[in-house]
Coordinates of C-alpha atoms and ligand atoms in Angstrom, one line a residue:
X74 CA -0.4 -22.7 -2.3
X75 CA 1.7 -22.6 0.8
X76 CA 0.4 -23.7 4.2
X77 CA 1.6 -22.5 7.6
X78 CA 0.6 -24.3 10.8
X79 CA 0.9 -22.7 14.2
X80 CA 0.2 -23.8 17.8
X81 CA -1.3 -20.4 18.7
X82 CA -2.7 -17.7 16.4
X83 CA -4.5 -14.4 17.0
X84 CA -7.5 -14.5 14.7
X85 CA -10.2 -11.8 14.3
X86 CA -12.5 -13.7 16.7
X87 CA -9.7 -14.2 19.3
X88 CA -6.9 -16.6 20.2
X89 CA -7.1 -20.0 18.6
X90 CA -5.0 -23.3 18.8
X91 CA -3.6 -25.5 16.1
X92 CA -4.3 -23.1 13.2
X93 CA -3.5 -23.6 9.5
X94 CA -3.2 -20.6 7.2
X95 CA -3.1 -21.2 3.5
X96 CA -1.4 -18.5 1.4
X97 CA -2.3 -18.3 -2.2
X98 CA 0.1 -17.6 -5.1
X99 CA -1.3 -14.1 -5.2
X100 CA 0.1 -13.4 -1.7
X101 CA -3.3 -13.3 0.0
X102 CA -4.6 -15.5 2.7
X103 CA -6.7 -18.2 1.0
X104 CA -8.0 -20.1 4.0
X105 CA -7.8 -20.1 7.8
X106 CA -8.8 -23.2 9.9
X107 CA -8.4 -23.7 13.7
X108 CA -8.2 -27.0 15.5
X109 CA -6.5 -29.0 12.7
X110 CA -3.7 -31.5 12.8
X111 CA -0.2 -30.3 12.3
X112 CA 1.0 -29.7 8.8
X113 CA 4.7 -29.5 8.1
X114 CA 7.2 -28.2 10.7
X115 CA 4.8 -26.0 12.7
X116 CA 5.3 -22.5 14.1
X117 CA 4.8 -21.1 17.6
X118 CA 2.6 -18.0 17.8
X119 CA 1.3 -16.5 14.6
X120 CA 0.2 -12.8 14.6
X121 CA -0.8 -10.4 11.9
X122 CA 2.2 -8.2 11.0
X123 CA 1.7 -4.5 11.3
X124 CA 2.6 -1.7 8.9
X125 CA 5.4 0.8 9.8
X126 CA 3.6 4.0 8.7
X127 CA 6.5 6.5 8.9
X128 CA 10.1 6.1 7.8
X129 CA 12.8 8.3 6.4
X130 CA 15.1 5.4 5.4
X131 CA 18.3 7.2 4.7
X132 CA 18.3 8.6 8.3
X133 CA 19.2 5.1 9.5
X134 CA 22.9 5.9 8.7
X135 CA 22.8 8.9 11.0
X136 CA 21.8 6.8 14.1
X137 CA 24.1 7.5 17.0
X138 CA 25.8 10.5 15.4
X139 CA 23.8 13.2 17.2
X140 CA 23.9 12.2 20.9
X141 CA 26.7 14.6 22.0
X142 CA 26.0 18.1 23.2
X143 CA 29.0 19.6 21.3
X144 CA 29.5 23.3 21.8
X145 CA 25.9 24.1 21.7
X146 CA 24.3 24.1 25.2
X147 CA 20.9 24.5 23.6
X148 CA 21.1 21.3 21.6
X149 CA 17.6 20.5 20.3
X150 CA 15.6 19.1 17.5
X151 CA 16.7 22.1 15.4
X152 CA 20.4 21.4 15.9
X153 CA 19.7 17.7 15.1
X154 CA 18.1 18.9 11.9
X155 CA 21.3 20.9 11.0
X156 CA 23.4 17.8 11.2
X157 CA 20.8 15.9 9.1
X158 CA 21.1 18.6 6.4
X159 CA 24.9 18.4 6.3
X160 CA 24.8 14.6 6.2
X161 CA 22.5 14.5 3.2
X162 CA 24.8 16.8 1.2
X163 CA 26.9 13.7 0.6
X164 CA 24.3 11.1 -0.1
X165 CA 24.2 9.6 -3.6
X166 CA 21.4 7.6 -5.0
X167 CA 23.4 4.4 -4.4
X168 CA 23.8 5.3 -0.7
X169 CA 20.1 6.0 -0.4
X170 CA 19.3 2.5 -1.8
X171 CA 21.7 0.6 0.4
X172 CA 20.8 2.5 3.6
X173 CA 17.1 2.1 2.9
X174 CA 17.5 -1.6 2.2
X175 CA 19.2 -2.0 5.6
X176 CA 16.4 -0.2 7.3
X177 CA 13.7 -2.2 5.6
X178 CA 15.5 -5.4 6.4
X179 CA 15.6 -4.5 10.1
X180 CA 11.9 -3.5 9.9
X181 CA 11.0 -6.9 8.6
X182 CA 13.2 -8.6 11.3
X183 CA 11.4 -6.6 14.0
X184 CA 7.9 -7.7 12.8
X185 CA 6.7 -5.1 10.3
X186 CA 5.4 -6.5 7.0
X187 CA 5.2 -3.2 5.2
X188 CA 6.6 0.3 5.4
X189 CA 5.4 3.8 4.3
X190 CA 8.4 5.7 3.1
X191 CA 7.9 9.5 3.6
X192 CA 10.3 10.4 0.9
X193 CA 11.6 13.9 0.5
X194 CA 15.2 13.6 -0.6
X195 CA 14.5 14.0 -4.4
X196 CA 17.3 16.0 -6.0
X197 CA 21.0 16.3 -6.4
X198 CA 23.1 18.3 -3.9
X199 CA 22.5 21.9 -5.0
X200 CA 18.9 21.1 -5.9
X201 CA 19.1 20.2 -9.6
X202 CA 16.8 17.3 -10.4
X203 CA 18.4 14.1 -11.6
X204 CA 18.0 13.2 -15.3
X205 CA 15.2 10.9 -14.1
X206 CA 13.3 13.2 -11.7
X207 CA 12.2 10.2 -9.7
X208 CA 15.7 8.7 -9.5
X209 CA 15.7 8.5 -5.7
X210 CA 12.2 7.0 -5.7
X211 CA 13.5 4.4 -8.0
X212 CA 16.2 3.6 -5.4
X213 CA 13.6 3.1 -2.7
X214 CA 11.7 0.9 -5.0
X215 CA 14.9 -1.1 -5.7
X216 CA 15.5 -1.5 -1.9
X217 CA 11.9 -2.8 -1.5
X218 CA 12.4 -5.2 -4.4
X219 CA 15.5 -6.6 -2.6
X220 CA 14.1 -6.7 0.9
X221 CA 10.6 -7.9 0.0
X222 CA 8.9 -5.4 2.3
X223 CA 5.4 -4.1 1.3
X224 CA 6.1 -0.6 0.1
X225 CA 3.8 2.4 0.4
X226 CA 5.7 5.2 -1.3
X227 CA 4.8 8.7 -0.2
X228 CA 6.6 11.3 -2.3
X229 CA 6.9 14.5 -0.3
X230 CA 5.9 17.9 -1.5
X231 CA 8.3 20.4 0.1
X232 CA 8.2 23.9 -1.3
X233 CA 8.9 26.6 1.3
X234 CA 11.4 27.2 4.1
X235 CA 8.7 28.4 6.5
X236 CA 5.1 29.6 7.0
X237 CA 6.0 33.0 5.6
X238 CA 6.7 31.4 2.2
X239 CA 10.5 32.1 2.3
X240 CA 12.8 30.1 0.0
X241 CA 14.4 26.9 1.0
X242 CA 17.7 27.0 3.0
X243 CA 20.8 25.4 1.7
X244 CA 20.1 22.2 3.6
X245 CA 16.6 21.9 2.2
X246 CA 17.4 22.5 -1.5
X247 CA 17.4 18.8 -2.3
X248 CA 13.8 18.4 -1.2
X249 CA 12.2 21.3 -3.1
X250 CA 9.6 21.5 -5.7
X251 CA 6.9 23.9 -6.6
X252 CA 3.5 22.3 -7.1
X253 CA 3.8 21.8 -10.9
X254 CA 7.1 20.1 -10.7
X255 CA 6.0 18.0 -7.7
X256 CA 3.1 16.7 -9.9
X257 CA 5.6 15.6 -12.5
X258 CA 7.7 13.9 -9.9
X259 CA 4.7 12.2 -8.4
X260 CA 3.7 10.8 -11.8
X261 CA 7.3 9.6 -12.3
X262 CA 7.4 8.0 -8.9
X263 CA 4.3 6.0 -9.8
X264 CA 6.2 4.5 -12.7
X265 CA 9.1 3.6 -10.3
X266 CA 6.7 1.2 -8.6
X267 CA 5.5 -0.7 -11.7
X268 CA 7.9 -3.6 -11.3
X269 CA 7.1 -4.2 -7.7
X270 CA 4.5 -6.7 -6.5
X271 CA 0.8 -5.8 -6.5
X272 CA 0.7 -5.0 -2.7
X273 CA 2.8 -1.9 -3.4
X274 CA 1.0 1.4 -3.4
X275 CA 1.5 5.1 -3.8
X276 CA 0.3 8.0 -1.6
X277 CA 1.3 11.6 -1.2
X278 CA 2.8 13.7 1.6
X279 CA 2.6 17.5 1.9
X280 CA 5.6 17.8 4.3
X281 CA 4.1 20.1 6.9
X282 CA 2.2 23.3 7.4
X283 CA 5.6 25.1 7.2
X284 CA 6.6 23.7 3.8
X285 CA 3.5 23.8 1.7
X286 CA 1.3 26.8 1.0
X287 CA -2.1 27.3 2.7
X288 CA -4.0 27.3 -0.6
X289 CA -2.5 24.0 -1.8
X290 CA -3.0 22.3 1.6
X291 CA -6.6 23.3 1.7
X292 CA -7.3 21.4 -1.5
X293 CA -4.9 18.5 -1.1
X294 CA -7.6 15.8 -0.9
X295 CA -9.0 17.0 -4.2
X296 CA -5.6 17.5 -5.9
X297 CA -4.7 13.9 -5.1
X298 CA -8.1 12.0 -5.0
X299 CA -6.6 8.5 -4.6
X300 CA -4.4 6.9 -1.9
X301 CA -3.3 7.9 1.6
X302 CA -2.1 11.4 2.5
X303 CA 0.5 11.9 5.2
X304 CA 1.8 15.0 6.9
X305 CA 3.9 16.0 9.9
X306 CA 1.8 17.9 12.3
X307 CA 2.4 19.6 15.7
X308 CA 5.7 18.0 16.5
X309 CA 7.6 21.0 18.0
X310 CA 6.6 23.9 20.1
X311 CA 8.5 26.3 17.8
X312 CA 6.3 25.0 15.0
X313 CA 3.2 25.8 17.0
X314 CA 4.4 29.3 17.5
X315 CA 5.3 29.8 13.9
X316 CA 2.0 28.5 12.5
X317 CA 0.0 30.6 15.1
X318 CA 2.0 33.7 14.1
X319 CA 1.4 33.3 10.3
X320 CA -1.9 31.5 10.1
X321 CA -3.7 32.8 13.1
X322 CA -4.3 29.4 14.7
X323 CA -2.4 26.5 16.3
X324 CA -1.4 23.7 13.8
X325 CA -4.1 21.2 14.7
X326 CA -6.8 23.9 14.9
X327 CA -5.8 25.2 11.4
X328 CA -5.7 21.7 9.9
X329 CA -9.1 20.9 11.3
X330 CA -10.6 24.1 10.0
X331 CA -9.0 24.0 6.5
X332 CA -7.9 20.6 5.3
X333 CA -11.0 18.3 5.2
X334 CA -9.3 15.7 7.4
X335 CA -10.7 12.2 7.3
X336 CA -9.5 8.6 7.4
X337 CA -7.3 9.1 4.3
X338 CA -5.1 11.3 6.4
X339 CA -2.3 10.1 8.6
X340 CA -0.9 13.0 10.8
X341 CA 2.5 12.2 12.0
X342 CA 3.4 13.0 15.7
X343 CA 0.5 15.2 16.9
X344 CA 2.5 15.8 20.0
X345 CA 1.7 19.5 20.7
X346 CA -2.1 19.4 21.2
X347 CA -4.4 21.1 23.7
X348 CA -7.0 18.7 25.2
X349 CA -9.8 20.2 23.0
X350 CA -7.6 19.6 19.9
X351 CA -7.0 16.0 20.8
X352 CA -10.7 15.4 21.1
X353 CA -11.6 17.1 17.9
X354 CA -8.8 15.5 15.9
X355 CA -9.6 12.0 17.2
X356 CA -13.2 12.5 16.1
X357 CA -12.2 13.6 12.6
X358 CA -11.3 10.0 11.8
X359 CA -7.7 10.9 10.8
X360 CA -4.9 8.5 12.0
X361 CA -2.3 9.7 14.4
X362 CA 1.1 8.3 13.1
X363 CA 3.1 8.0 16.3
X364 CA 6.9 7.5 16.4
X365 CA 7.6 7.1 20.1
X366 CA 11.3 6.1 19.9
X367 CA 12.2 9.0 17.6
X368 CA 9.9 11.4 19.6
X369 CA 11.8 10.4 22.7
X370 CA 15.2 10.7 21.1
X371 CA 14.4 14.2 19.8
X372 CA 12.7 15.3 23.0
X373 CA 9.5 16.3 21.2
X374 CA 7.1 15.7 24.1
X375 CA 4.4 13.1 25.0
X376 CA 1.4 12.3 22.8
X377 CA -1.9 12.6 24.7
X378 CA -2.6 8.9 24.1
X379 CA -5.1 8.2 26.9
X380 CA -7.4 11.0 25.9
X381 CA -7.0 10.2 22.2
X382 CA -7.9 6.5 22.6
X383 CA -10.8 7.3 25.0
X384 CA -12.3 9.4 22.1
X385 CA -11.9 6.4 19.7
X386 CA -8.9 8.0 17.9
X387 CA -7.0 5.8 15.6
X388 CA -3.2 5.3 16.0
X389 CA -0.5 3.8 13.8
X390 CA 3.2 3.3 14.6
X391 CA 6.2 4.5 12.7
X392 CA 10.0 4.3 13.1
X393 CA 10.6 7.8 11.6
X394 CA 14.3 8.6 12.0
X395 CA 15.2 4.9 12.3
X396 CA 17.5 5.7 15.2
X397 CA 16.5 2.3 16.4
X398 CA 14.1 -0.1 14.5
X399 CA 12.0 -2.1 16.9
X400 CA 8.3 -2.7 16.8
X401 CA 8.0 -4.0 20.3
X402 CA 10.0 -1.1 21.7
X403 CA 7.9 1.5 19.9
X404 CA 4.8 0.0 21.6
X405 CA 6.5 -0.2 25.0
X406 CA 7.8 3.4 24.7
X407 CA 4.4 4.7 23.8
X408 CA 2.8 3.0 26.9
X409 CA 5.6 4.0 29.2
X410 CA 5.4 7.7 28.2
X411 CA 1.8 7.7 29.3
X412 CA 2.6 6.0 32.6
X413 CA 5.5 8.4 33.4
X414 CA 3.3 11.5 32.7
X415 CA 0.3 10.3 34.6
X416 CA 2.0 8.2 37.4
X417 CA -0.2 5.3 36.3
X418 CA 0.0 1.7 35.2
X419 CA -1.6 -0.1 32.2
X420 CA -2.5 3.3 30.9
X421 CA -3.8 2.2 27.5
X422 CA -5.4 -1.1 28.7
X423 CA -9.2 -1.5 28.8
X424 CA -11.5 -3.6 31.0
X425 CA -11.5 -6.2 28.2
X426 CA -7.9 -6.1 26.8
X427 CA -4.5 -5.9 28.3
X428 CA -2.1 -3.1 27.3
X429 CA -0.2 -5.1 24.8
X430 CA -3.3 -6.5 23.2
X431 CA -5.0 -3.1 22.9
X432 CA -1.9 -1.5 21.5
X433 CA -1.3 -4.3 19.0
X434 CA -4.9 -4.3 17.8
X435 CA -4.8 -0.5 17.5
X436 CA -1.7 -0.3 15.3
X437 CA -2.8 -3.3 13.1
X438 CA -6.0 -1.5 12.2
X439 CA -4.5 2.0 12.1
X440 CA -1.6 1.0 10.0
X441 CA -3.8 -0.7 7.4
X442 CA -6.1 2.3 7.2
X443 CA -3.3 4.9 7.2
X444 CA -1.6 3.2 4.2
X445 CA -4.6 1.9 2.3
X446 CA -3.1 -1.6 2.6
X447 CA -5.5 -4.6 2.7
X448 CA -4.1 -6.1 5.9
X449 CA -4.3 -6.2 9.7
X450 CA -5.8 -9.6 10.5
X451 CA -5.4 -13.3 9.8
X452 CA -8.5 -13.7 7.6
X453 CA -9.3 -14.9 4.1
X454 CA -8.7 -12.4 1.3
X455 CA -6.2 -10.0 2.8
X456 CA -2.5 -9.9 2.2
X457 CA -0.6 -12.6 4.1
X458 CA 1.2 -10.2 6.4
X459 CA 2.3 -12.4 9.2
X460 CA 4.8 -12.7 12.0
X461 CA 5.7 -15.6 14.2
X462 CA 7.0 -15.5 17.7
X463 CA 9.1 -18.3 19.0
X464 CA 6.9 -20.0 21.7
X465 CA 10.0 -21.7 23.1
X466 CA 11.7 -18.3 24.0
X467 CA 12.0 -17.9 27.7
X468 CA 9.8 -14.8 28.1
X469 CA 6.9 -16.7 26.5
X470 CA 7.2 -20.1 28.2
X471 CA 3.8 -21.1 29.8
X472 CA 2.1 -17.9 28.6
X473 CA -1.2 -18.0 26.7
X474 CA -3.6 -15.4 25.2
X475 CA -3.1 -11.7 25.5
X476 CA -0.3 -12.3 28.1
X477 CA 1.8 -13.6 25.1
X478 CA 1.6 -10.1 23.6
X479 CA 2.3 -8.4 26.9
X480 CA 5.3 -10.7 27.6
X481 CA 6.7 -10.0 24.1
X482 CA 6.2 -6.2 24.3
X483 CA 7.2 -5.5 27.9
X484 CA 9.5 -8.4 28.9
X485 CA 11.0 -9.5 25.6
X486 CA 12.3 -7.9 22.4
X487 CA 12.4 -8.5 18.7
X488 CA 14.7 -11.4 19.1
X489 CA 11.6 -13.4 19.8
X490 CA 10.5 -13.0 16.2
X491 CA 11.3 -16.1 14.2
X492 CA 9.5 -15.6 10.9
X493 CA 7.9 -12.8 8.9
X494 CA 5.8 -12.9 5.7
X495 CA 5.0 -9.8 3.7
X496 CA 2.1 -10.4 1.2
X497 CA 3.1 -14.1 1.4
X498 CA 6.8 -13.4 0.8
X499 CA 8.6 -15.3 3.5
X500 CA 11.5 -12.8 4.0
X501 CA 12.5 -13.5 7.6
X502 CA 13.3 -17.1 8.5
X503 CA 14.6 -18.3 11.9
X504 CA 15.1 -14.7 13.0
X505 CA 17.1 -13.5 9.9
X506 CA 16.3 -11.8 6.7
X507 CA 17.0 -14.2 3.8
X508 CA 19.3 -11.6 2.1
X509 CA 20.9 -10.3 5.3
X510 CA 24.5 -10.9 4.3
X511 CA 24.4 -9.1 1.0
X512 CA 22.4 -6.1 2.5
X513 CA 24.7 -5.8 5.4
X514 CA 27.9 -5.8 3.2
X515 CA 26.5 -3.1 0.9
X516 CA 25.5 -1.0 4.0
X517 CA 28.9 -1.4 5.5
X518 CA 30.6 -0.1 2.3
X519 CA 28.2 2.9 2.2
X520 CA 29.0 3.8 5.8
X521 CA 32.8 3.7 5.2
X522 CA 32.3 5.8 2.0
X523 CA 30.3 8.4 3.9
X524 CA 32.8 8.4 6.8
X525 CA 35.5 9.3 4.3
X526 CA 33.5 12.2 2.8
X527 CA 31.7 13.9 5.7
Ligands
ZN121 ZN1 9.2 12.3 9.9

């Protein structure tokens, strides 16, 4: 039994002082008591640590490579995707492991306790499966084993190059499986997780309405009766046009009418929605998996967050392309996008809670639900997913209550995070991951290797 004592803590009933949290050997919170004498060294501000619900780990190594306009005046999401396809022609399983480990380490250092890996890079260059069909899933599991992050693995079903059922392009060939082979891969990926701690779990991810057939999508909840289901939805205008052309409805309309959406579903982006779609999708109980930094970087557009949350819609947060990994910046970017669009302030605040508090509560609950992870609060019985802010850091001096969260999110950065626990594993201590040096060196070698081959 390990005991943490903090001067401030955000408990389900609100802010409390002088709180001790006991973590059992099983990684779950065994007891929480407020108003008790200090035990041990003592921490500053203890918060539940959220889940990062959407990551493509390997893309971390592309960060910064696609910010020039080059010779193409129409640079866009789609030209970015072309570079991504070229880049991954060179990635080996070893590269995938070291890059993913770096990304997971940075997630932990920014305050996430767990990560859902939306994993589509399955096969060798040329599209031939590895001898172990789940080789690259094994590598993601190995990265999680090293970093100690709580992993929700989402093997991705990617079958077609577009809504018309065309074959995969050269850049997509490493992703592809028909449904039968995907089931084999999914079973093998489950085995890849066996050696990881018990907070690890498996879900599934039909890539998008473009990449999976309408018949399979309509039955996905029955085909995979257990675990979370994630899918990209309504990110790009061109995608809306393509789906409307081939399926006779806009993406969100089609998904609502055909896919039996409920709280098992986490729909990533949901950027291109009509107001009526926003209302209907929010009421379906499905989570919106928002990735504000990536959506800004790719110029996707702005999620209709004010309307969504007014309808009781659930949100979760993800780092997606991992162009930059920062929990506080994701939340800040989401709020600022709403203010810029609406010429407003405190767009997502309520009469009861400040912006920072409402966003933080929302992503704690949404992230837990979207990944089926028993987490999201400092209370007995759930995984000990915790983060600690340094209450001596300048942006937090003299602050109390919800203003602590606002000051972190809007005036500070992830440098304020001193410690992070994932299911009781104390992976970030004094601001650094405990295996930072080894993970950094392996990543540096991978980058130099890739630089030589691309
Ligand atoms: Zn994505």
